Coordinates of C-alpha atoms and ligand atoms in Angstrom, one line a residue:
M1 CA -20.8 -5.3 -14.0
D2 CA -23.9 -4.0 -12.2
F3 CA -22.7 -1.1 -10.1
R4 CA -25.7 -0.9 -7.9
D5 CA -25.6 -2.3 -4.3
T6 CA -27.8 -5.3 -3.6
P7 CA -30.3 -4.7 -0.8
E8 CA -28.0 -6.5 1.6
E9 CA -25.0 -4.4 0.5
T10 CA -27.1 -1.2 0.9
A11 CA -27.9 -2.2 4.5
F12 CA -24.2 -3.0 5.1
R13 CA -23.1 0.3 3.6
Q14 CA -25.5 2.1 6.0
E15 CA -24.2 0.1 9.0
V16 CA -20.6 1.0 8.1
R17 CA -21.4 4.6 7.5
E18 CA -23.2 5.0 10.9
F19 CA -20.4 3.1 12.7
I20 CA -17.7 5.4 11.3
A21 CA -19.8 8.5 12.1
R22 CA -20.3 7.3 15.7
E23 CA -16.9 5.8 16.5
A24 CA -14.1 7.2 14.3
P25 CA -11.9 9.8 16.0
K26 CA -12.7 13.3 14.6
Q27 CA -9.9 14.9 12.6
E28 CA -9.8 17.9 10.4
G29 CA -10.6 16.4 7.0
T30 CA -7.2 15.5 5.8
G31 CA -7.0 11.7 5.5
D32 CA -3.9 9.6 5.0
R33 CA -1.8 12.2 3.4
D34 CA -1.3 14.0 6.7
I35 CA -0.2 11.0 8.6
I36 CA 1.8 8.9 6.2
S37 CA 5.1 10.2 7.6
S38 CA 4.1 9.3 11.1
Y39 CA 2.8 5.8 11.3
A40 CA 4.0 5.5 14.9
Q41 CA 2.2 8.6 16.1
V42 CA -1.1 7.5 14.4
F43 CA -0.7 4.1 16.0
V44 CA -0.7 5.6 19.5
Q45 CA -3.4 8.2 18.8
S46 CA -5.8 5.8 17.1
Q47 CA -5.5 2.7 19.4
Q48 CA -9.1 2.8 20.6
W49 CA -10.5 3.2 17.0
F50 CA -8.4 0.4 15.7
K51 CA -9.5 -1.8 18.6
K52 CA -13.1 -1.2 17.7
L53 CA -12.5 -2.0 14.1
S54 CA -10.6 -5.1 15.1
E55 CA -13.4 -6.3 17.4
R56 CA -15.7 -6.3 14.5
G57 CA -13.3 -8.1 12.3
W58 CA -13.2 -5.0 10.1
I59 CA -9.4 -4.6 10.0
A60 CA -9.5 -7.4 7.4
P61 CA -13.2 -7.8 6.6
A62 CA -12.9 -10.6 4.0
W63 CA -10.7 -12.9 6.0
P64 CA -12.3 -16.1 7.4
K65 CA -13.8 -15.6 10.9
E66 CA -11.6 -18.3 12.4
Y67 CA -8.6 -16.1 11.8
G68 CA -10.1 -12.9 13.2
G69 CA -11.7 -11.5 10.0
A70 CA -15.4 -10.9 9.5
G71 CA -15.9 -13.6 6.8
M72 CA -17.4 -11.0 4.5
T73 CA -17.6 -11.1 0.7
V74 CA -14.9 -9.2 -1.3
M75 CA -17.7 -6.8 -2.3
Q76 CA -18.6 -6.0 1.2
Q77 CA -14.9 -5.4 2.0
F78 CA -14.8 -3.0 -0.9
I79 CA -17.9 -1.2 0.4
F80 CA -16.2 -0.9 3.8
N81 CA -13.1 0.5 2.2
E82 CA -15.1 3.0 0.1
E83 CA -17.0 4.2 3.2
M84 CA -13.8 4.6 5.2
A85 CA -12.2 6.6 2.3
E86 CA -15.4 8.7 1.8
A87 CA -15.5 9.6 5.5
R88 CA -11.7 10.2 5.5
A89 CA -11.5 8.0 8.5
T90 CA -8.1 7.1 9.8
R91 CA -7.0 3.8 8.5
P92 CA -4.6 1.5 10.3
L93 CA -1.8 2.2 7.8
H94 CA 0.8 0.6 10.0
L95 CA -1.0 -2.7 9.5
I96 CA -1.3 -2.3 5.7
I97 CA 1.5 -4.6 4.7
G98 CA 0.2 -7.3 7.2
V99 CA -3.4 -6.9 6.0
A100 CA -3.0 -6.3 2.3
M101 CA 0.1 -8.5 1.7
A102 CA 1.4 -10.8 4.3
G103 CA -2.1 -12.1 5.4
P104 CA -3.4 -12.8 1.8
T105 CA 0.0 -14.5 1.0
L106 CA -0.3 -16.7 4.0
I107 CA -3.9 -17.5 3.3
V108 CA -2.9 -18.8 -0.2
H109 CA 0.7 -20.2 0.4
G110 CA 1.1 -20.6 4.2
N111 CA 0.6 -23.8 6.2
E112 CA -2.2 -24.1 8.8
E113 CA 0.2 -23.4 11.7
Q114 CA 1.4 -20.2 10.1
K115 CA -2.1 -19.0 9.4
K116 CA -3.3 -19.8 12.9
Y117 CA -0.4 -18.0 14.6
H118 CA 0.0 -15.0 12.4
L119 CA -3.4 -13.9 10.9
P120 CA -5.1 -13.1 14.3
R121 CA -2.0 -11.2 15.4
I122 CA -2.1 -9.1 12.2
I123 CA -5.7 -8.2 12.8
S124 CA -5.3 -7.4 16.5
G125 CA -2.5 -5.0 15.6
E126 CA -0.2 -7.0 17.8
D127 CA 2.3 -7.6 15.0
I128 CA 3.3 -5.2 12.3
W129 CA 4.9 -6.6 9.1
C130 CA 7.3 -5.3 6.5
Q131 CA 8.4 -6.5 3.0
G132 CA 12.0 -7.4 2.5
F133 CA 12.3 -7.8 -1.3
S134 CA 14.4 -4.9 -2.8
E135 CA 18.2 -4.8 -2.5
P136 CA 20.7 -2.2 -3.6
E137 CA 21.3 -4.2 -6.8
A138 CA 17.9 -5.8 -7.2
G139 CA 14.8 -3.6 -7.6
S140 CA 13.1 -4.0 -11.0
D141 CA 15.3 -7.0 -11.6
L142 CA 14.2 -8.5 -8.2
A143 CA 15.2 -12.1 -9.2
S144 CA 18.8 -11.1 -9.1
L145 CA 18.7 -10.6 -5.3
R146 CA 21.8 -11.7 -3.4
T147 CA 20.8 -12.0 0.3
R148 CA 21.8 -15.6 1.1
A149 CA 20.1 -18.2 3.2
V150 CA 22.3 -21.2 4.0
R151 CA 20.8 -24.3 5.7
E152 CA 22.3 -25.3 9.0
G153 CA 20.4 -28.1 10.8
D154 CA 16.7 -26.9 11.3
D155 CA 17.7 -23.3 10.7
Y156 CA 18.7 -21.1 7.8
V157 CA 21.5 -18.6 8.3
I158 CA 20.8 -15.2 6.6
N159 CA 23.5 -12.7 5.4
G160 CA 22.9 -9.8 3.2
Q161 CA 21.0 -6.5 2.9
K162 CA 17.5 -5.1 2.0
I163 CA 16.7 -1.5 1.2
W164 CA 13.7 0.8 1.0
T165 CA 11.9 -1.5 3.6
T166 CA 8.8 0.4 4.5
I167 CA 8.1 0.5 8.3
A168 CA 10.9 -1.9 9.1
H169 CA 11.5 0.2 12.2
L170 CA 8.1 -0.7 13.6
S171 CA 7.9 -4.3 12.4
K172 CA 7.9 -7.5 14.3
W173 CA 8.0 -9.7 11.1
M174 CA 9.4 -9.4 7.6
L175 CA 8.4 -11.2 4.4
L176 CA 11.9 -12.0 3.3
L177 CA 13.2 -13.2 -0.1
A178 CA 16.6 -14.9 0.1
R179 CA 18.7 -17.0 -2.2
T180 CA 19.0 -20.6 -1.2
D181 CA 20.4 -22.1 -4.4
P182 CA 23.0 -19.9 -6.1
D183 CA 23.6 -22.5 -8.8
A184 CA 19.9 -22.6 -10.0
P185 CA 18.5 -20.3 -12.7
K186 CA 17.9 -17.0 -10.8
H187 CA 14.1 -17.3 -10.3
R188 CA 14.4 -20.9 -9.1
G189 CA 16.9 -20.6 -6.3
I190 CA 14.9 -18.2 -4.1
T191 CA 13.0 -19.1 -0.9
Y192 CA 10.3 -17.0 0.9
F193 CA 10.8 -16.7 4.7
I194 CA 9.0 -15.2 7.7
L195 CA 11.7 -13.4 9.5
D196 CA 11.5 -12.3 13.1
M197 CA 12.8 -8.7 13.0
K198 CA 13.9 -9.0 16.7
S199 CA 16.3 -11.8 15.9
P200 CA 20.0 -11.2 16.8
G201 CA 21.9 -9.9 13.8
V202 CA 19.1 -7.8 12.3
D203 CA 20.2 -4.1 12.0
V204 CA 17.6 -1.5 10.9
R205 CA 19.1 1.8 9.7
P206 CA 16.7 4.7 8.9
L207 CA 16.4 6.4 5.5
V208 CA 14.6 9.8 5.3
N209 CA 12.6 10.5 2.1
M210 CA 12.8 13.8 0.3
A211 CA 9.5 15.0 1.9
G212 CA 11.2 14.7 5.3
G213 CA 9.3 11.5 6.3
Y214 CA 10.8 8.5 8.0
E215 CA 9.0 5.7 6.2
F216 CA 11.6 3.2 5.1
S217 CA 15.0 1.8 6.2
E218 CA 18.0 -0.3 5.1
V219 CA 18.0 -3.6 6.8
F220 CA 21.3 -5.6 7.3
F221 CA 21.5 -9.3 8.2
T222 CA 24.5 -10.8 9.9
N223 CA 24.3 -14.5 10.6
V224 CA 20.6 -14.2 11.4
R225 CA 18.9 -17.6 12.1
V226 CA 15.5 -18.4 10.7
P227 CA 13.8 -21.7 11.6
K228 CA 13.0 -24.0 8.7
A229 CA 9.4 -23.9 9.8
N230 CA 9.2 -20.2 8.8
I231 CA 9.4 -21.0 5.0
I232 CA 6.3 -19.9 3.1
G233 CA 5.6 -22.7 0.7
E234 CA 8.6 -24.8 -0.5
E235 CA 12.4 -24.2 -0.5
N236 CA 13.5 -22.7 -3.8
R237 CA 9.9 -22.0 -4.9
G238 CA 9.6 -18.6 -3.2
W239 CA 9.6 -16.5 -6.4
Y240 CA 6.1 -17.8 -7.3
A241 CA 4.5 -17.1 -3.9
A242 CA 6.2 -13.6 -3.8
M243 CA 4.7 -12.7 -7.2
S244 CA 1.2 -13.2 -5.7
T245 CA 2.3 -10.9 -2.8
L246 CA 3.0 -8.3 -5.4
D247 CA -0.3 -8.8 -7.1
F248 CA -2.0 -8.4 -3.7
E249 CA 0.1 -5.3 -3.1
R250 CA -0.8 -3.7 -6.4
S251 CA -4.5 -4.5 -6.0
A252 CA -4.6 -2.7 -2.7
I253 CA -2.5 0.4 -3.6
G254 CA -4.0 3.9 -4.0
S255 CA -7.5 5.0 -3.3
A256 CA -9.2 6.7 -6.2
I257 CA -11.6 8.2 -3.7
G258 CA -8.7 9.8 -1.8
L259 CA -7.4 11.2 -5.0
R260 CA -10.9 12.6 -5.9
Q261 CA -11.1 14.2 -2.5
T262 CA -7.7 15.9 -3.0
V263 CA -8.9 17.3 -6.4
E264 CA -12.1 18.6 -4.7
D265 CA -10.1 20.3 -2.0
I266 CA -8.0 22.0 -4.6
I267 CA -11.1 23.1 -6.5
L268 CA -12.6 24.5 -3.3
Y269 CA -9.3 26.3 -2.6
A270 CA -9.3 27.8 -6.1
K271 CA -12.8 29.0 -5.8
E272 CA -12.3 30.6 -2.4
H273 CA -9.0 32.3 -3.1
T274 CA -8.8 35.4 -5.2
N275 CA -6.3 38.0 -6.4
D276 CA -7.8 41.5 -5.8
G277 CA -11.3 40.0 -5.9
T278 CA -10.7 38.1 -9.2
S279 CA -10.7 34.3 -9.0
M280 CA -7.5 32.7 -10.2
L281 CA -9.7 30.5 -12.3
C282 CA -10.8 33.6 -14.4
A283 CA -7.2 34.8 -14.7
N284 CA -6.0 31.4 -15.8
P285 CA -8.7 29.6 -17.8
M286 CA -6.3 26.7 -18.7
L287 CA -6.2 25.9 -15.0
R288 CA -10.0 25.3 -15.1
Y289 CA -9.5 22.7 -17.9
E290 CA -6.7 21.1 -15.9
L291 CA -8.9 20.7 -12.8
V292 CA -11.7 19.2 -14.9
D293 CA -9.3 16.7 -16.4
R294 CA -8.0 15.7 -13.0
L295 CA -11.5 15.2 -11.6
L296 CA -12.5 13.0 -14.7
E297 CA -9.2 11.0 -14.3
T298 CA -10.1 10.1 -10.7
E299 CA -13.4 8.7 -12.1
V300 CA -11.4 6.6 -14.5
G301 CA -9.2 5.4 -11.6
R302 CA -12.3 4.4 -9.7
M303 CA -13.7 2.4 -12.6
L304 CA -10.3 0.6 -13.0
S305 CA -10.4 -0.4 -9.3
Y306 CA -13.9 -1.9 -9.8
R307 CA -12.4 -4.3 -12.4
V308 CA -9.9 -5.6 -9.8
V309 CA -12.6 -6.0 -7.2
S310 CA -14.9 -7.8 -9.6
L311 CA -12.1 -10.3 -10.4
Q312 CA -11.3 -10.8 -6.7
S313 CA -15.0 -11.4 -5.9
K314 CA -14.8 -14.3 -8.4
G315 CA -11.9 -15.8 -6.3
L316 CA -9.2 -14.7 -8.8
I317 CA -6.0 -12.9 -8.1
P318 CA -5.8 -9.9 -10.4
N319 CA -2.5 -9.7 -12.3
Y320 CA -2.0 -7.3 -15.2
E321 CA -5.3 -5.7 -14.1
A322 CA -3.7 -4.7 -10.8
A323 CA -0.7 -3.4 -12.7
V324 CA -3.1 -1.2 -14.7
V325 CA -4.6 0.3 -11.5
K326 CA -1.2 0.8 -9.9
L327 CA 0.2 2.5 -13.0
Y328 CA -2.8 4.7 -13.7
N329 CA -3.6 5.8 -10.1
M330 CA 0.1 6.5 -9.1
E331 CA 0.8 8.6 -12.2
L332 CA -2.5 10.4 -11.5
D333 CA -1.2 11.0 -8.0
Q334 CA 1.7 12.9 -9.5
R335 CA -0.5 14.9 -11.9
I336 CA -2.8 15.9 -9.2
A337 CA 0.1 17.1 -7.0
R338 CA 1.4 19.1 -9.9
T339 CA -2.0 20.7 -10.6
G340 CA -2.4 21.4 -6.9
M341 CA 1.0 23.2 -6.8
T342 CA 0.0 25.3 -9.8
V343 CA -3.2 26.4 -8.0
L344 CA -1.4 27.2 -4.8
G345 CA 1.4 29.1 -6.4
P346 CA 4.4 30.0 -4.4
Y347 CA 2.5 29.4 -1.1
G348 CA 2.4 25.7 -2.1
Q349 CA 6.0 25.4 -1.1
L350 CA 5.3 26.0 2.6
D351 CA 5.4 22.8 4.6
R352 CA 3.2 21.5 7.3
G353 CA 5.2 23.3 10.0
S354 CA 4.0 26.8 8.7
K355 CA 0.8 28.3 9.8
W356 CA 0.6 30.0 6.3
A357 CA 0.7 26.7 4.5
P358 CA -2.4 26.3 2.3
L359 CA -4.4 23.1 3.0
R360 CA -2.2 22.5 6.0
G361 CA 0.8 21.8 3.7
R362 CA -0.7 18.6 2.4
L363 CA 0.1 19.3 -1.2
E364 CA 3.6 20.2 -0.5
Y365 CA 4.0 16.8 1.1
M366 CA 2.1 15.0 -1.6
Y367 CA 4.1 16.7 -4.3
L368 CA 7.4 15.5 -2.8
R369 CA 6.1 12.1 -1.7
A370 CA 4.5 11.4 -5.1
V371 CA 7.9 11.0 -6.7
G372 CA 8.1 7.6 -5.0
S373 CA 4.6 6.6 -6.1
T374 CA 5.7 5.5 -9.5
L375 CA 8.7 3.6 -8.0
E376 CA 7.2 1.7 -5.1
T377 CA 5.6 -1.7 -5.8
G378 CA 7.4 -1.8 -9.2
T379 CA 8.1 1.3 -11.3
S380 CA 5.8 2.5 -14.0
E381 CA 8.0 1.0 -16.7
I382 CA 7.7 -2.4 -15.0
Q383 CA 3.9 -2.1 -14.8
R384 CA 3.9 -1.2 -18.5
N385 CA 6.0 -4.3 -19.3
I386 CA 3.5 -6.4 -17.3
V387 CA 0.5 -5.0 -19.2
A388 CA 2.3 -5.3 -22.5
T389 CA 3.3 -9.0 -22.1
R390 CA 0.6 -10.5 -19.9
G391 CA -2.3 -8.1 -20.8
L392 CA -1.7 -7.5 -24.5
G393 CA 0.3 -10.6 -25.3
L394 CA 3.2 -8.5 -26.8
P395 CA 6.6 -10.1 -27.0
R396 CA 9.2 -9.4 -24.3
G397 CA 11.6 -6.5 -25.0
D398 CA 14.7 -8.4 -23.8
Ligands
FAD401 C1 8.2 4.9 -1.3 C2 8.8 3.6 -1.5 C3 8.5 2.5 -0.7 C4 9.2 1.2 -1.0 N1 8.9 0.2 -0.1 C5 9.5 -1.0 -0.3 C6 9.3 -2.0 0.6 O1 8.6 -1.9 1.6 N2 9.9 -3.2 0.4 C7 10.7 -3.4 -0.7 O2 11.2 -4.5 -0.9 N3 11.0 -2.4 -1.6 C8 10.4 -1.2 -1.4 N4 10.6 -0.2 -2.3 C9 11.5 -0.4 -3.4 C10 10.9 -0.5 -4.8 O3 10.2 -1.7 -4.9 C11 12.0 -0.3 -5.8 O4 12.4 1.1 -5.7 C12 11.5 -0.5 -7.3 O5 11.2 -1.9 -7.4 C13 12.6 0.0 -8.3 O6 13.8 -0.6 -8.0 P1 15.1 0.3 -8.0 O7 14.9 1.4 -7.0 O8 16.2 -0.6 -7.7 O9 15.3 0.9 -9.4 P2 15.9 0.2 -10.7 O10 15.3 -1.2 -10.8 O11 17.4 0.3 -10.6 O12 15.3 1.1 -11.9 C14 15.9 2.3 -12.3 C15 15.2 2.8 -13.5 O13 15.3 1.8 -14.6 C16 14.0 1.4 -15.1 N5 14.1 0.0 -15.5 C17 14.6 -1.0 -14.8 N6 14.4 -2.2 -15.4 C18 13.6 -1.9 -16.5 C19 13.1 -2.7 -17.6 N7 13.2 -4.0 -17.6 N8 12.4 -2.0 -18.5 C20 12.2 -0.7 -18.5 N9 12.7 0.1 -17.6 C21 13.4 -0.4 -16.5 C22 13.1 1.6 -13.9 O14 11.7 1.8 -14.3 C23 13.7 2.9 -13.3 O15 13.2 4.1 -13.9 C24 10.0 1.1 -2.1 C25 10.3 2.1 -2.9 C26 9.7 3.4 -2.7 C27 10.0 4.6 -3.6

């Protein structure tokens, strides 16, 4: 791969950079980590900024113009994302499931009516989406899900429960997996639905994560009616479309640039803070090596992301390659949080509410939140299984 921008890409990068410098709301360089627990607050505060992005089609730059995107190449979209990350510009995180997962799924598997209705509403920020896959007894073994959908006339009636549903409390729509044929082999009796979260019988109950953030919920369904027209693809063939949603999700997760910036912030902190005039890095030379390792690892993470983008730019949906990126970057997320806590020492435990919290409590939050990084979108073990079987061609373990 040639890593250099073409002249057109250079011009585009410059345009994006200038736009962000001119229009993005100014915030003390913190990026996503500060806001992840408060999607709703960011949504309100950044309305104007998101509107400007949306007007340019830059909420989903590579989507076709007819659906509200900017019709850009995948590479231009990547450049846009890189510039947003470098500038630490606020990203519309509340739209991430719509933009990174629901939209791409509908573009590949949805019918024309679904695309025309939903895609522009995702881009305008009008509709927020969530992903209803996991259940209390179906996480890694997703195909054993038990939420039932029973056909009644032109509707399906849904009963069951989902769990860990990120931003369910803010969402208008859910990507729902439900069992339509309990007698078929477990992967073949599942249908993929678009569920209106405002339908009668949908009950969203909050779950608070160990970092104190309200990100996800349990969602209960009691006789919820979903029209047949809301099936994505075909009845009982939902599993295959849902697997591409997971590929899209893993391709989009985790910015290596954001991770590098966190390591740079930790390095700066370590340089500036001394014990009786002696830098902590002199007192603890092993910490210097650790910081060097973390910085190098963010470069590896960036290179792995390029592989995913180069496949996407050829029109392919990355599969085990996306699992590699997810696995590597999310385990790195945890290592960086641990290194950061070592550098900050006991002060690192102070949370964002304390005026004494170093780096405004970002690392304390990151350290606790990062526990979930190797679980969400499929655990590290599941990613390793994908890479082993689909990437390396090794036999299955079961
Ligand atoms: C922050 C966060 C956000 C999330 N958001 C969503 C969301 O929006 N929508 C949604 O549907 N879900 C969401 N999830 C749920 C997530 O997808 C599941 O937690 C994940 O798939 C693991 O399932 P589980 O929790 O049931 O663990 P289990 O599947 O019970 O796994 C328990 C342990 O066993 C290991 N294990 C299981 N099977 C195997 C195997 N075959 N080989 C080796 N090891 C194995 C796992 O790696 C894990 O360590 C979210 C989770 C988190 C943490």
